PDB file of C-alpha atoms in Angstrom:
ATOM      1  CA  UNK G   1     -31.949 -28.312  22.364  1.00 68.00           C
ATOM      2  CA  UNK G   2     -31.896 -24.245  22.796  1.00 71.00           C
ATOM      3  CA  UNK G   3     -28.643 -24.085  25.029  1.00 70.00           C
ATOM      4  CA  UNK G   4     -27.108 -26.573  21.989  1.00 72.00           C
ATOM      5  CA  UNK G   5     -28.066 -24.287  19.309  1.00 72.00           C
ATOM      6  CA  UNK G   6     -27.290 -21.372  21.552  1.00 68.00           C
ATOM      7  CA  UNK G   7     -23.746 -22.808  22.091  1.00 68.00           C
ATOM      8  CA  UNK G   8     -23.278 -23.733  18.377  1.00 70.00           C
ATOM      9  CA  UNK G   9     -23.932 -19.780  17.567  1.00 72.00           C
ATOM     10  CA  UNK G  10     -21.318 -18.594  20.073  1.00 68.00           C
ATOM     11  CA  UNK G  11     -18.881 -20.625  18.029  1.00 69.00           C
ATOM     12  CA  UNK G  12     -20.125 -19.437  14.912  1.00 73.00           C
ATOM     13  CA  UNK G  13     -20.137 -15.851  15.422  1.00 69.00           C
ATOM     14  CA  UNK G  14     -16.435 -16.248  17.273  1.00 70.00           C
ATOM     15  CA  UNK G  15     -15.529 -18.221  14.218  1.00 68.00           C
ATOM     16  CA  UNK G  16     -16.885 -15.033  11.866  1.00 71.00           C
ATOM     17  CA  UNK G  17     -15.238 -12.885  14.082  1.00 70.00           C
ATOM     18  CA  UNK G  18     -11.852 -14.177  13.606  1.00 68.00           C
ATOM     19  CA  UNK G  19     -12.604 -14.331   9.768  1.00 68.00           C
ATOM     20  CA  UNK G  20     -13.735 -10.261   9.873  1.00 68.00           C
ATOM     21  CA  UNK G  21     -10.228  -9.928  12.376  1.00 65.00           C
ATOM     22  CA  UNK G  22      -8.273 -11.781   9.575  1.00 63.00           C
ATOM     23  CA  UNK G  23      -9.190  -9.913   6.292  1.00 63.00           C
ATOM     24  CA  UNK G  24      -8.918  -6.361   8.304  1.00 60.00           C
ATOM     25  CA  UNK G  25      -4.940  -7.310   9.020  1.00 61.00           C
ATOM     26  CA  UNK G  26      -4.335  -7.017   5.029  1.00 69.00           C
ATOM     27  CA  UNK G  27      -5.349  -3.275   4.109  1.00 74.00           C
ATOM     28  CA  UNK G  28      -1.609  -2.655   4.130  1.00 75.00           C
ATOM     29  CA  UNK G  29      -0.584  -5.165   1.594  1.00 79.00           C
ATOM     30  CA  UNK G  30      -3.917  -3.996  -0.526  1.00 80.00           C
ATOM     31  CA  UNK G  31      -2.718  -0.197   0.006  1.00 79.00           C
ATOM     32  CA  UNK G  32       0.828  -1.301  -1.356  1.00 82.00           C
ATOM     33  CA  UNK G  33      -0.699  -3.278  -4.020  1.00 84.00           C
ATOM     34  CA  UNK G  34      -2.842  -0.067  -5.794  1.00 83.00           C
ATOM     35  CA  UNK G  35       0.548   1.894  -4.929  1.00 83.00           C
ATOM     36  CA  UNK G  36       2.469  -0.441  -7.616  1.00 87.00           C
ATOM     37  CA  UNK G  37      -0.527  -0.125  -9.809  1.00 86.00           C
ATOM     38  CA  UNK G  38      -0.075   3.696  -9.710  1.00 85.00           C
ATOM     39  CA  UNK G  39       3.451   3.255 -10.335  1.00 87.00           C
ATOM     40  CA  UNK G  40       3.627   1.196 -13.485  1.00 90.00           C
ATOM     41  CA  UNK G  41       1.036   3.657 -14.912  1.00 88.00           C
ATOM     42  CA  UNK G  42       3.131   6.432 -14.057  1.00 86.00           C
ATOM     43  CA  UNK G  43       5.666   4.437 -15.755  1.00 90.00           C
ATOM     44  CA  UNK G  44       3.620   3.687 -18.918  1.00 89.00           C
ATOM     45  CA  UNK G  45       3.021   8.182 -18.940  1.00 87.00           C
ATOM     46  CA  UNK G  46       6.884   8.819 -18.470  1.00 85.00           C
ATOM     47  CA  UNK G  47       8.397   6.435 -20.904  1.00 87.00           C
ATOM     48  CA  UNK G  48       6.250   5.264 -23.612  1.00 87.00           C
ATOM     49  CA  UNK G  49       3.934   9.228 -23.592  1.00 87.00           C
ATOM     50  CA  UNK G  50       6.852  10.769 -23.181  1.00 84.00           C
ATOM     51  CA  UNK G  51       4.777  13.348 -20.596  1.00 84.00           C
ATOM     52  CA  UNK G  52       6.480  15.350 -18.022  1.00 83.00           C
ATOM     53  CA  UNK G  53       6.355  14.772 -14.582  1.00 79.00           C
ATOM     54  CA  UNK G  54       3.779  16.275 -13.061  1.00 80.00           C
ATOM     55  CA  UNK G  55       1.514  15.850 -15.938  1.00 80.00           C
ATOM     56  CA  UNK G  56       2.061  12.189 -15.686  1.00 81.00           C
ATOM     57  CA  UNK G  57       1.688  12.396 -11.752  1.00 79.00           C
ATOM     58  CA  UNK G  58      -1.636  14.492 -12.209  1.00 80.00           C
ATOM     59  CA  UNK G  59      -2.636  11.534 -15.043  1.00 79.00           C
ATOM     60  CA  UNK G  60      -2.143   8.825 -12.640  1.00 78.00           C
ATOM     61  CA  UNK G  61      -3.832  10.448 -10.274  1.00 71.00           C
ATOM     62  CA  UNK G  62      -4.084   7.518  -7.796  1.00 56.00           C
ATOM     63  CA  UNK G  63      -3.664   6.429  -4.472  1.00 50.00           C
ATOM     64  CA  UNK G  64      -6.826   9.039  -3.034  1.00 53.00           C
ATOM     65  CA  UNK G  65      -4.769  11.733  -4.606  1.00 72.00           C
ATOM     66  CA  UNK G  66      -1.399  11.340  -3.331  1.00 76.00           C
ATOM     67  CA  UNK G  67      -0.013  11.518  -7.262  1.00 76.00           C
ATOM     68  CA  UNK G  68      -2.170  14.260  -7.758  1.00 77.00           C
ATOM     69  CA  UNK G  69      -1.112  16.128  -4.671  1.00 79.00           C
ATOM     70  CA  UNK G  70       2.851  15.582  -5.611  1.00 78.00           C
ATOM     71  CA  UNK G  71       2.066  16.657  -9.327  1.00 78.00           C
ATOM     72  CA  UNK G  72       0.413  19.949  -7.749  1.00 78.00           C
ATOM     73  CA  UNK G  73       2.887  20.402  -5.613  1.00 80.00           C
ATOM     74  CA  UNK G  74       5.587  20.120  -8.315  1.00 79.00           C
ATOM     75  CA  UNK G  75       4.099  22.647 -10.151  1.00 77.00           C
ATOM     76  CA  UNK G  76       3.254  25.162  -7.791  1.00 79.00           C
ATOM     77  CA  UNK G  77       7.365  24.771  -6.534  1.00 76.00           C
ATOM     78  CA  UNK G  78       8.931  24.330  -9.970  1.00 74.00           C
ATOM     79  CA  UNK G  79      12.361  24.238  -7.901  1.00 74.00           C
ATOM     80  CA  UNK G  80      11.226  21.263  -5.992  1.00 75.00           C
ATOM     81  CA  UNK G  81      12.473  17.609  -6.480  1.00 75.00           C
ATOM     82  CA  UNK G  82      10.134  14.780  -6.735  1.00 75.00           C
ATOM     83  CA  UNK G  83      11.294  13.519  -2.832  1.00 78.00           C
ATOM     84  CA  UNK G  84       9.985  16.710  -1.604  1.00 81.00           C
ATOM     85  CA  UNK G  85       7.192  17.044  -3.338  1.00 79.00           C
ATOM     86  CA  UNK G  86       6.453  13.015  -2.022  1.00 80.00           C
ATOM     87  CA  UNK G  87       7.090  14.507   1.565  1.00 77.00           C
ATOM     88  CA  UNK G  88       5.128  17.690   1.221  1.00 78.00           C
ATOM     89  CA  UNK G  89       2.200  14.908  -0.375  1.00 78.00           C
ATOM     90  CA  UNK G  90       2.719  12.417   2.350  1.00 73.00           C
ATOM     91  CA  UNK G  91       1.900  15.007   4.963  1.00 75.00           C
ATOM     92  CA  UNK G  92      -1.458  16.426   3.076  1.00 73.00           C
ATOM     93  CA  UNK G  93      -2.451  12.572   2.139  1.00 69.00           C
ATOM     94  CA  UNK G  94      -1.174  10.842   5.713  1.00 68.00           C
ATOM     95  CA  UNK G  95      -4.751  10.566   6.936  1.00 57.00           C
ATOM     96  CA  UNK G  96      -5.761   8.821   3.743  1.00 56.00           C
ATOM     97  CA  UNK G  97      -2.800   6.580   3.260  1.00 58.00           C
ATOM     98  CA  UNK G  98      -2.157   5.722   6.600  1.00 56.00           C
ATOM     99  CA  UNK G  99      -1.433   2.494   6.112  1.00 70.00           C
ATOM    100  CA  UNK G 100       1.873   2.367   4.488  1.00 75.00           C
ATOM    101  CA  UNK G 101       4.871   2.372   6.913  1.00 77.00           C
ATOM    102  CA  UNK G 102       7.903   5.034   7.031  1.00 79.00           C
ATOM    103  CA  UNK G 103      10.568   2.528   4.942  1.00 85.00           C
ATOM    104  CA  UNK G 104       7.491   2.012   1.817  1.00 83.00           C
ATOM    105  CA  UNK G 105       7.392   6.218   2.041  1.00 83.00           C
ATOM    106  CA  UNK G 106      10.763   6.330   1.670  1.00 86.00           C
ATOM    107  CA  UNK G 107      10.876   4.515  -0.912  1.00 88.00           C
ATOM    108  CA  UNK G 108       8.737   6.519  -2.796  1.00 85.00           C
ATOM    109  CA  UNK G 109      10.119   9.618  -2.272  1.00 85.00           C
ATOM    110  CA  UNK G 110      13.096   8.042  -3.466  1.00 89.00           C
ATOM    111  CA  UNK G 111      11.824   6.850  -6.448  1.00 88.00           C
ATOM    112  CA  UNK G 112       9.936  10.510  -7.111  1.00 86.00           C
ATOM    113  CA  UNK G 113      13.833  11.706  -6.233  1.00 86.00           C
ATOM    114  CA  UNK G 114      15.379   9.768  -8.876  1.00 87.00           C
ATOM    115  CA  UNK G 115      12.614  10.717 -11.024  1.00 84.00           C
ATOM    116  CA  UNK G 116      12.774  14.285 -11.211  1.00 82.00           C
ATOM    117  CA  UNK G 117      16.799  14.252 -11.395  1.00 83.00           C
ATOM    118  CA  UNK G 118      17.196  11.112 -13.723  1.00 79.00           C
ATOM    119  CA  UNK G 119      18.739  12.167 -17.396  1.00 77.00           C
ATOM    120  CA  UNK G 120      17.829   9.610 -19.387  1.00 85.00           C
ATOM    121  CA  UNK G 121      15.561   7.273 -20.022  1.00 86.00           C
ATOM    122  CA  UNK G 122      17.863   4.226 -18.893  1.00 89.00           C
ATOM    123  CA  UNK G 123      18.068   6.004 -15.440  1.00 89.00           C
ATOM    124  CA  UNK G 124      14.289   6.127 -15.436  1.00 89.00           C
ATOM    125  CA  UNK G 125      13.940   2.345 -15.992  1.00 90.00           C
ATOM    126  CA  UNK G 126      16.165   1.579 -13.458  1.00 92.00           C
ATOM    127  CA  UNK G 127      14.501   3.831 -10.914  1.00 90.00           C
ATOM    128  CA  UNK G 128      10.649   2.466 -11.821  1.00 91.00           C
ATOM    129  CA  UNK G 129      12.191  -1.291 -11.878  1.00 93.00           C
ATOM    130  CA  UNK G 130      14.194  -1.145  -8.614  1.00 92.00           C
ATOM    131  CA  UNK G 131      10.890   0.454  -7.097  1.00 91.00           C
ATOM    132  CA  UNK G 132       8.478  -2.378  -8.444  1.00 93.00           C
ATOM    133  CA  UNK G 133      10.756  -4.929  -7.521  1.00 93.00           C
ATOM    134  CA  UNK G 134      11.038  -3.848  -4.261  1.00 91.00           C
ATOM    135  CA  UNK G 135       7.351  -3.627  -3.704  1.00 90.00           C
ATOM    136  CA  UNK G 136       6.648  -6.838  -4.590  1.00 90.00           C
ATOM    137  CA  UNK G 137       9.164  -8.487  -2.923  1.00 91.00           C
ATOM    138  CA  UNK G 138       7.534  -6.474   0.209  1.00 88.00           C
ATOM    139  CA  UNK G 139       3.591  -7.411  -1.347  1.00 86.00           C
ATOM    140  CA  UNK G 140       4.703 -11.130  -1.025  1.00 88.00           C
ATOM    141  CA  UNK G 141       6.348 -10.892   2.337  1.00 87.00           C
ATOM    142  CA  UNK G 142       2.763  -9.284   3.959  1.00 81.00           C
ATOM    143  CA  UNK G 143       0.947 -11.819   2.147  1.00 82.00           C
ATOM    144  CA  UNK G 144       2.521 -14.638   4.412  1.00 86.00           C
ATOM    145  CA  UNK G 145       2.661 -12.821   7.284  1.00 81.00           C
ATOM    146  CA  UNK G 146      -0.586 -11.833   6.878  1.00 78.00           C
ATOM    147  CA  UNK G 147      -1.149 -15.756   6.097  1.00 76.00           C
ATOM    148  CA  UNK G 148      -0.555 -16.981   9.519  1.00 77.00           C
ATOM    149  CA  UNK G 149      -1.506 -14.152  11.474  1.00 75.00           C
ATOM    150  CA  UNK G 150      -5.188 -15.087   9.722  1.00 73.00           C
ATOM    151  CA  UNK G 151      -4.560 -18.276  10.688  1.00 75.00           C
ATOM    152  CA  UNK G 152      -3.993 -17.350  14.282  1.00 73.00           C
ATOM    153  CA  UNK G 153      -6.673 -15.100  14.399  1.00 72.00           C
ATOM    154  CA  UNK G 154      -8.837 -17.288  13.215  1.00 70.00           C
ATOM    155  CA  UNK G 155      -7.773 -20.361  15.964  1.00 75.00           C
ATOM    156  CA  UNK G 156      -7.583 -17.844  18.813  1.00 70.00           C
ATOM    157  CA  UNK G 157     -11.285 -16.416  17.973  1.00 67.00           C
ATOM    158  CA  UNK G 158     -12.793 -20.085  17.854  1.00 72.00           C
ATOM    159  CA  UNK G 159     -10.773 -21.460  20.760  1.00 73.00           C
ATOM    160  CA  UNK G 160     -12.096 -18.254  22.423  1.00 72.00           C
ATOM    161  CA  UNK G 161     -16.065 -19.210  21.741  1.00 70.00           C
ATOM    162  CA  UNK G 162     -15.255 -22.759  22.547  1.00 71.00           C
ATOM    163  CA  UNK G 163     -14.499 -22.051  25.597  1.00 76.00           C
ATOM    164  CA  UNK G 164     -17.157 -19.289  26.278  1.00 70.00           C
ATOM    165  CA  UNK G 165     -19.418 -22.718  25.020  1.00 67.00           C
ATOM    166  CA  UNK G 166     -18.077 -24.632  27.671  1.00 75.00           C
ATOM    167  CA  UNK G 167     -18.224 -22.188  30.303  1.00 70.00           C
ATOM    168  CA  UNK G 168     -21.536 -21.535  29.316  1.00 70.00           C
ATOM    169  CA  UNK G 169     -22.618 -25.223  29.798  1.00 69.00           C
TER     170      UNK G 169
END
């Protein structure tokens, strides 16, 4: 009766294993999630306060300080462009947001580009709803992926303390 209980708590805690593996593969779609949170407020600041950049950057203030550090940067280098100010943030923030990949950073700092140079507010729209619809798109692509990589997480962990049960037997 021991070794069966013994053996049902190998597969339980490879089971619970494989569920821990699984939610830990999705802190990249999370981390892209808050960053199009950030971005429609930044939105909401820019078009409808009618603040300046880097007051609305500084007001958003999200993403462990990453809008904060680009509004601070902005206004320390009043010369800069929003892309280099995203670069100069990226490289203060990296060990904090290390989760997004190069192509989602670009992105950004072409979206803080087009922000600081756009005339108008039709040019702002455009940037802000290229930007979200891009990151969405992206959201809903690591959702699935990260979809069946639970899935085969999960299988591979309980095949794994099946068979440590059987060896075990």
């Amino acid at each position: 009766m021991l070794k069966i209980l013994l053996l049902a708590a190998v597969v339980g805690v490879s089971a619970q294993l494989g569920r821990l593996l699984s939610d830990g593969m999705d802190s990249r779609r999370l981390v892209l999630v808050e960053m199009v949170r950030c971005v429609r407020s930044l939105k909401n600041a820019l078009l409808f306060q009618g603040m300046p950049l880097p007051d609305a950057l500084m007001q958003t203030g999200g993403m462990d300080g990453l809008f904060s550090s680009c509004s601070l940067i902005m206004s320390l280098h009043t010369g800069m462009h929003g892309g280099e100010a995203a670069r100069e943030a990226w490289k203060l923030e990296n060990s904090r947001t290390p989760r997004l990949s190069s192509e989602q950073k670009q992105s950004f700092e072409f979206l803080m580009e087009q922000l600081s140079t756009g005339q108008n507010e039709f040019q702002l729209r455009e940037a802000f709803d290229g930007y979200l619809r891009a990151a969405q798109n992206e959201t809903a692509q690591l959702a699935k992926k990260q979809a069946a990589r639970g899935k085969l997480t999960k299988s591979l962990c309980i095949a794994g303390g099946l068979t440590a049960a059987i060896l075990m037997i």
